[in-house]
Amino acid sequence: MTATDRALELAKIAAVAAEDKIAEQVMAIDVSSQLALTDVFVLASADNERQVGAIVDEVEDRLREVGAKPLRREGERE
């Protein structure tokens, strides 16, 4: 099984949003055949916590604009 078209669209939106906030090493991994929980993981890195927060905020904002509500927020110490 491969990721749905919607999942791929959302992953691309998330990746572009992360890159717009100067995220490094942005990549998407199709995990649809390994996990039932999700289709795609989007991974990105940043140099400091403040930048990570800005990236996450931008990704969430862009996803909300297309009607997708993020269920989890990863990448913060808390």
mmCIF file of N, CA and C in Angstrom:
data_model
loop_
_atom_site.group_PDB
_atom_site.id
_atom_site.type_symbol
_atom_site.label_atom_id
_atom_site.label_comp_id
_atom_site.label_asym_id
_atom_site.label_seq_id
_atom_site.Cartn_x
_atom_site.Cartn_y
_atom_site.Cartn_z
ATOM 1 N N MET A 1 0.846 -1.176 0.000
ATOM 2 C CA MET A 1 0.000 0.000 0.000
ATOM 3 C C MET A 1 0.895 1.244 0.000
ATOM 4 N N THR A 2 0.504 2.241 -0.760
ATOM 5 C CA THR A 2 1.262 3.482 -0.785
ATOM 6 C C THR A 2 0.446 4.607 -0.155
ATOM 7 N N ALA A 3 1.117 5.684 0.148
ATOM 8 C CA ALA A 3 0.455 6.829 0.756
ATOM 9 C C ALA A 3 -0.637 7.369 -0.168
ATOM 10 N N THR A 4 -1.692 7.866 0.432
ATOM 11 C CA THR A 4 -2.793 8.432 -0.348
ATOM 12 C C THR A 4 -2.354 9.745 -0.995
ATOM 13 N N ASP A 5 -3.073 10.149 -2.016
ATOM 14 C CA ASP A 5 -2.776 11.419 -2.669
ATOM 15 C C ASP A 5 -2.895 12.576 -1.677
ATOM 16 N N ARG A 6 -3.885 12.516 -0.810
ATOM 17 C CA ARG A 6 -4.083 13.580 0.200
ATOM 18 C C ARG A 6 -2.898 13.620 1.162
ATOM 19 N N ALA A 7 -2.439 12.462 1.607
ATOM 20 C CA ALA A 7 -1.290 12.416 2.516
ATOM 21 C C ALA A 7 -0.043 12.988 1.860
ATOM 22 N N LEU A 8 0.159 12.676 0.594
ATOM 23 C CA LEU A 8 1.313 13.209 -0.130
ATOM 24 C C LEU A 8 1.195 14.725 -0.313
ATOM 25 N N GLU A 9 -0.014 15.190 -0.588
ATOM 26 C CA GLU A 9 -0.243 16.630 -0.724
ATOM 27 C C GLU A 9 0.073 17.351 0.591
ATOM 28 N N LEU A 10 -0.416 16.811 1.703
ATOM 29 C CA LEU A 10 -0.174 17.429 3.005
ATOM 30 C C LEU A 10 1.307 17.384 3.375
ATOM 31 N N ALA A 11 1.972 16.289 3.044
ATOM 32 C CA ALA A 11 3.408 16.174 3.323
ATOM 33 C C ALA A 11 4.189 17.225 2.539
ATOM 34 N N LYS A 12 3.804 17.448 1.294
ATOM 35 C CA LYS A 12 4.484 18.456 0.481
ATOM 36 C C LYS A 12 4.258 19.849 1.054
ATOM 37 N N ILE A 13 3.041 20.143 1.465
ATOM 38 C CA ILE A 13 2.738 21.441 2.076
ATOM 39 C C ILE A 13 3.582 21.628 3.334
ATOM 40 N N ALA A 14 3.661 20.595 4.160
ATOM 41 C CA ALA A 14 4.447 20.669 5.391
ATOM 42 C C ALA A 14 5.929 20.871 5.091
ATOM 43 N N ALA A 15 6.441 20.163 4.113
ATOM 44 C CA ALA A 15 7.862 20.274 3.756
ATOM 45 C C ALA A 15 8.191 21.664 3.226
ATOM 46 N N VAL A 16 7.339 22.204 2.383
ATOM 47 C CA VAL A 16 7.568 23.550 1.842
ATOM 48 C C VAL A 16 7.505 24.590 2.967
ATOM 49 N N ALA A 17 6.552 24.428 3.873
ATOM 50 C CA ALA A 17 6.448 25.353 5.004
ATOM 51 C C ALA A 17 7.718 25.299 5.858
ATOM 52 N N ALA A 18 8.228 24.111 6.100
ATOM 53 C CA ALA A 18 9.455 23.964 6.886
ATOM 54 C C ALA A 18 10.631 24.613 6.167
ATOM 55 N N GLU A 19 10.735 24.377 4.875
ATOM 56 C CA GLU A 19 11.828 24.980 4.103
ATOM 57 C C GLU A 19 11.727 26.507 4.081
ATOM 58 N N ASP A 20 10.504 27.033 4.066
ATOM 59 C CA ASP A 20 10.313 28.481 4.084
ATOM 60 C C ASP A 20 10.816 29.094 5.392
ATOM 61 N N LYS A 21 10.875 28.314 6.432
ATOM 62 C CA LYS A 21 11.390 28.780 7.728
ATOM 63 C C LYS A 21 12.833 28.319 7.941
ATOM 64 N N ILE A 22 13.504 28.001 6.867
ATOM 65 C CA ILE A 22 14.938 27.657 6.850
ATOM 66 C C ILE A 22 15.248 26.368 7.614
ATOM 67 N N ALA A 23 14.347 25.411 7.555
ATOM 68 C CA ALA A 23 14.634 24.094 8.125
ATOM 69 C C ALA A 23 15.720 23.421 7.299
ATOM 70 N N GLU A 24 16.473 22.558 7.926
ATOM 71 C CA GLU A 24 17.536 21.824 7.246
ATOM 72 C C GLU A 24 17.132 20.361 7.119
ATOM 73 N N GLN A 25 17.703 19.699 6.143
ATOM 74 C CA GLN A 25 17.517 18.264 5.942
ATOM 75 C C GLN A 25 16.033 17.860 5.948
ATOM 76 N N VAL A 26 15.210 18.579 5.221
ATOM 77 C CA VAL A 26 13.776 18.278 5.161
ATOM 78 C C VAL A 26 13.582 17.067 4.266
ATOM 79 N N MET A 27 12.860 16.085 4.777
ATOM 80 C CA MET A 27 12.571 14.892 3.989
ATOM 81 C C MET A 27 11.227 14.307 4.393
ATOM 82 N N ALA A 28 10.626 13.608 3.470
ATOM 83 C CA ALA A 28 9.370 12.908 3.730
ATOM 84 C C ALA A 28 9.614 11.421 3.499
ATOM 85 N N ILE A 29 9.058 10.625 4.393
ATOM 86 C CA ILE A 29 9.229 9.175 4.305
ATOM 87 C C ILE A 29 7.848 8.526 4.255
ATOM 88 N N ASP A 30 7.601 7.760 3.216
ATOM 89 C CA ASP A 30 6.344 7.027 3.068
ATOM 90 C C ASP A 30 6.415 5.788 3.960
ATOM 91 N N VAL A 31 5.605 5.775 5.010
ATOM 92 C CA VAL A 31 5.587 4.652 5.951
ATOM 93 C C VAL A 31 4.250 3.914 5.912
ATOM 94 N N SER A 32 3.469 4.169 4.873
ATOM 95 C CA SER A 32 2.120 3.610 4.797
ATOM 96 C C SER A 32 2.105 2.087 4.801
ATOM 97 N N SER A 33 3.132 1.460 4.266
ATOM 98 C CA SER A 33 3.147 -0.006 4.251
ATOM 99 C C SER A 33 3.639 -0.599 5.574
ATOM 100 N N GLN A 34 4.257 0.231 6.425
ATOM 101 C CA GLN A 34 4.762 -0.258 7.703
ATOM 102 C C GLN A 34 3.865 0.096 8.887
ATOM 103 N N LEU A 35 3.127 1.203 8.776
ATOM 104 C CA LEU A 35 2.324 1.679 9.905
ATOM 105 C C LEU A 35 0.877 1.918 9.485
ATOM 106 N N ALA A 36 -0.028 1.589 10.362
ATOM 107 C CA ALA A 36 -1.442 1.874 10.104
ATOM 108 C C ALA A 36 -1.811 3.264 10.622
ATOM 109 N N LEU A 37 -0.969 3.831 11.460
ATOM 110 C CA LEU A 37 -1.235 5.105 12.114
ATOM 111 C C LEU A 37 -1.136 6.301 11.174
ATOM 112 N N THR A 38 -0.215 6.248 10.231
ATOM 113 C CA THR A 38 0.019 7.385 9.338
ATOM 114 C C THR A 38 0.575 6.908 8.006
ATOM 115 N N ASP A 39 0.547 7.783 7.023
ATOM 116 C CA ASP A 39 1.080 7.442 5.702
ATOM 117 C C ASP A 39 2.482 7.995 5.476
ATOM 118 N N VAL A 40 2.716 9.232 5.963
ATOM 119 C CA VAL A 40 3.984 9.907 5.664
ATOM 120 C C VAL A 40 4.503 10.616 6.904
ATOM 121 N N PHE A 41 5.797 10.491 7.148
ATOM 122 C CA PHE A 41 6.482 11.296 8.157
ATOM 123 C C PHE A 41 7.245 12.388 7.420
ATOM 124 N N VAL A 42 7.143 13.620 7.895
ATOM 125 C CA VAL A 42 7.973 14.702 7.388
ATOM 126 C C VAL A 42 8.947 15.051 8.492
ATOM 127 N N LEU A 43 10.232 14.967 8.180
ATOM 128 C CA LEU A 43 11.286 15.232 9.155
ATOM 129 C C LEU A 43 12.067 16.461 8.725
ATOM 130 N N ALA A 44 12.479 17.250 9.704
ATOM 131 C CA ALA A 44 13.290 18.442 9.435
ATOM 132 C C ALA A 44 14.114 18.732 10.671
ATOM 133 N N SER A 45 15.201 19.432 10.483
ATOM 134 C CA SER A 45 16.028 19.813 11.633
ATOM 135 C C SER A 45 16.286 21.311 11.600
ATOM 136 N N ALA A 46 16.716 21.828 12.740
ATOM 137 C CA ALA A 46 17.041 23.243 12.868
ATOM 138 C C ALA A 46 18.133 23.381 13.921
ATOM 139 N N ASP A 47 18.774 24.540 13.918
ATOM 140 C CA ASP A 47 19.929 24.759 14.790
ATOM 141 C C ASP A 47 19.586 25.032 16.244
ATOM 142 N N ASN A 48 18.371 25.528 16.518
ATOM 143 C CA ASN A 48 18.043 25.844 17.911
ATOM 144 C C ASN A 48 16.542 25.688 18.157
ATOM 145 N N GLU A 49 16.181 25.694 19.432
ATOM 146 C CA GLU A 49 14.783 25.466 19.813
ATOM 147 C C GLU A 49 13.845 26.541 19.282
ATOM 148 N N ARG A 50 14.307 27.757 19.250
ATOM 149 C CA ARG A 50 13.464 28.843 18.763
ATOM 150 C C ARG A 50 13.103 28.634 17.292
ATOM 151 N N GLN A 51 14.070 28.228 16.505
ATOM 152 C CA GLN A 51 13.809 27.973 15.093
ATOM 153 C C GLN A 51 12.885 26.769 14.919
ATOM 154 N N VAL A 52 13.086 25.738 15.724
ATOM 155 C CA VAL A 52 12.197 24.568 15.669
ATOM 156 C C VAL A 52 10.753 25.003 15.927
ATOM 157 N N GLY A 53 10.558 25.846 16.933
ATOM 158 C CA GLY A 53 9.215 26.333 17.241
ATOM 159 C C GLY A 53 8.601 27.097 16.078
ATOM 160 N N ALA A 54 9.402 27.934 15.427
ATOM 161 C CA ALA A 54 8.914 28.699 14.280
ATOM 162 C C ALA A 54 8.537 27.778 13.126
ATOM 163 N N ILE A 55 9.335 26.753 12.911
ATOM 164 C CA ILE A 55 9.049 25.782 11.842
ATOM 165 C C ILE A 55 7.748 25.045 12.122
ATOM 166 N N VAL A 56 7.603 24.566 13.330
ATOM 167 C CA VAL A 56 6.402 23.819 13.702
ATOM 168 C C VAL A 56 5.162 24.702 13.577
ATOM 169 N N ASP A 57 5.265 25.931 14.055
ATOM 170 C CA ASP A 57 4.125 26.858 13.946
ATOM 171 C C ASP A 57 3.732 27.081 12.488
ATOM 172 N N GLU A 58 4.720 27.274 11.630
ATOM 173 C CA GLU A 58 4.438 27.514 10.205
ATOM 174 C C GLU A 58 3.803 26.288 9.552
ATOM 175 N N VAL A 59 4.316 25.119 9.856
ATOM 176 C CA VAL A 59 3.749 23.889 9.297
ATOM 177 C C VAL A 59 2.295 23.748 9.726
ATOM 178 N N GLU A 60 2.023 23.944 11.013
ATOM 179 C CA GLU A 60 0.648 23.827 11.502
ATOM 180 C C GLU A 60 -0.266 24.855 10.847
ATOM 181 N N ASP A 61 0.214 26.090 10.709
ATOM 182 C CA ASP A 61 -0.604 27.133 10.081
ATOM 183 C C ASP A 61 -0.948 26.766 8.642
ATOM 184 N N ARG A 62 0.036 26.296 7.894
ATOM 185 C CA ARG A 62 -0.201 25.947 6.484
ATOM 186 C C ARG A 62 -1.155 24.765 6.353
ATOM 187 N N LEU A 63 -1.023 23.801 7.254
ATOM 188 C CA LEU A 63 -1.922 22.644 7.200
ATOM 189 C C LEU A 63 -3.355 23.054 7.540
ATOM 190 N N ARG A 64 -3.504 23.951 8.506
ATOM 191 C CA ARG A 64 -4.844 24.435 8.843
ATOM 192 C C ARG A 64 -5.483 25.163 7.662
ATOM 193 N N GLU A 65 -4.667 25.895 6.894
ATOM 194 C CA GLU A 65 -5.183 26.634 5.734
ATOM 195 C C GLU A 65 -5.829 25.722 4.700
ATOM 196 N N VAL A 66 -5.394 24.470 4.650
ATOM 197 C CA VAL A 66 -5.970 23.524 3.683
ATOM 198 C C VAL A 66 -6.911 22.528 4.364
ATOM 199 N N GLY A 67 -7.321 22.854 5.588
ATOM 200 C CA GLY A 67 -8.328 22.054 6.270
ATOM 201 C C GLY A 67 -7.823 20.840 7.017
ATOM 202 N N ALA A 68 -6.527 20.767 7.263
ATOM 203 C CA ALA A 68 -5.977 19.627 8.006
ATOM 204 C C ALA A 68 -5.578 20.078 9.402
ATOM 205 N N LYS A 69 -6.136 19.434 10.394
ATOM 206 C CA LYS A 69 -5.811 19.770 11.775
ATOM 207 C C LYS A 69 -4.720 18.829 12.278
ATOM 208 N N PRO A 70 -3.571 19.379 12.656
ATOM 209 C CA PRO A 70 -2.510 18.510 13.197
ATOM 210 C C PRO A 70 -2.974 17.822 14.475
ATOM 211 N N LEU A 71 -2.698 16.534 14.588
ATOM 212 C CA LEU A 71 -3.103 15.776 15.767
ATOM 213 C C LEU A 71 -2.014 15.727 16.842
ATOM 214 N N ARG A 72 -0.773 15.845 16.432
ATOM 215 C CA ARG A 72 0.358 15.765 17.336
ATOM 216 C C ARG A 72 1.360 16.847 17.027
ATOM 217 N N ARG A 73 2.095 17.234 18.055
ATOM 218 C CA ARG A 73 3.162 18.205 17.857
ATOM 219 C C ARG A 73 4.437 17.656 18.462
ATOM 220 N N GLU A 74 5.373 17.326 17.605
ATOM 221 C CA GLU A 74 6.661 16.778 18.039
ATOM 222 C C GLU A 74 7.758 17.800 17.781
ATOM 223 N N GLY A 75 8.871 17.642 18.475
ATOM 224 C CA GLY A 75 9.998 18.508 18.212
ATOM 225 C C GLY A 75 10.255 19.538 19.267
ATOM 226 N N GLU A 76 9.551 19.473 20.384
ATOM 227 C CA GLU A 76 9.797 20.387 21.478
ATOM 228 C C GLU A 76 10.267 19.590 22.695
ATOM 229 N N ARG A 77 11.009 20.233 23.541
ATOM 230 C CA ARG A 77 11.514 19.530 24.730
ATOM 231 C C ARG A 77 10.383 19.041 25.620
ATOM 232 N N GLU A 78 9.360 19.889 25.789
ATOM 233 C CA GLU A 78 8.253 19.479 26.651
ATOM 234 C C GLU A 78 7.556 18.319 26.027
#
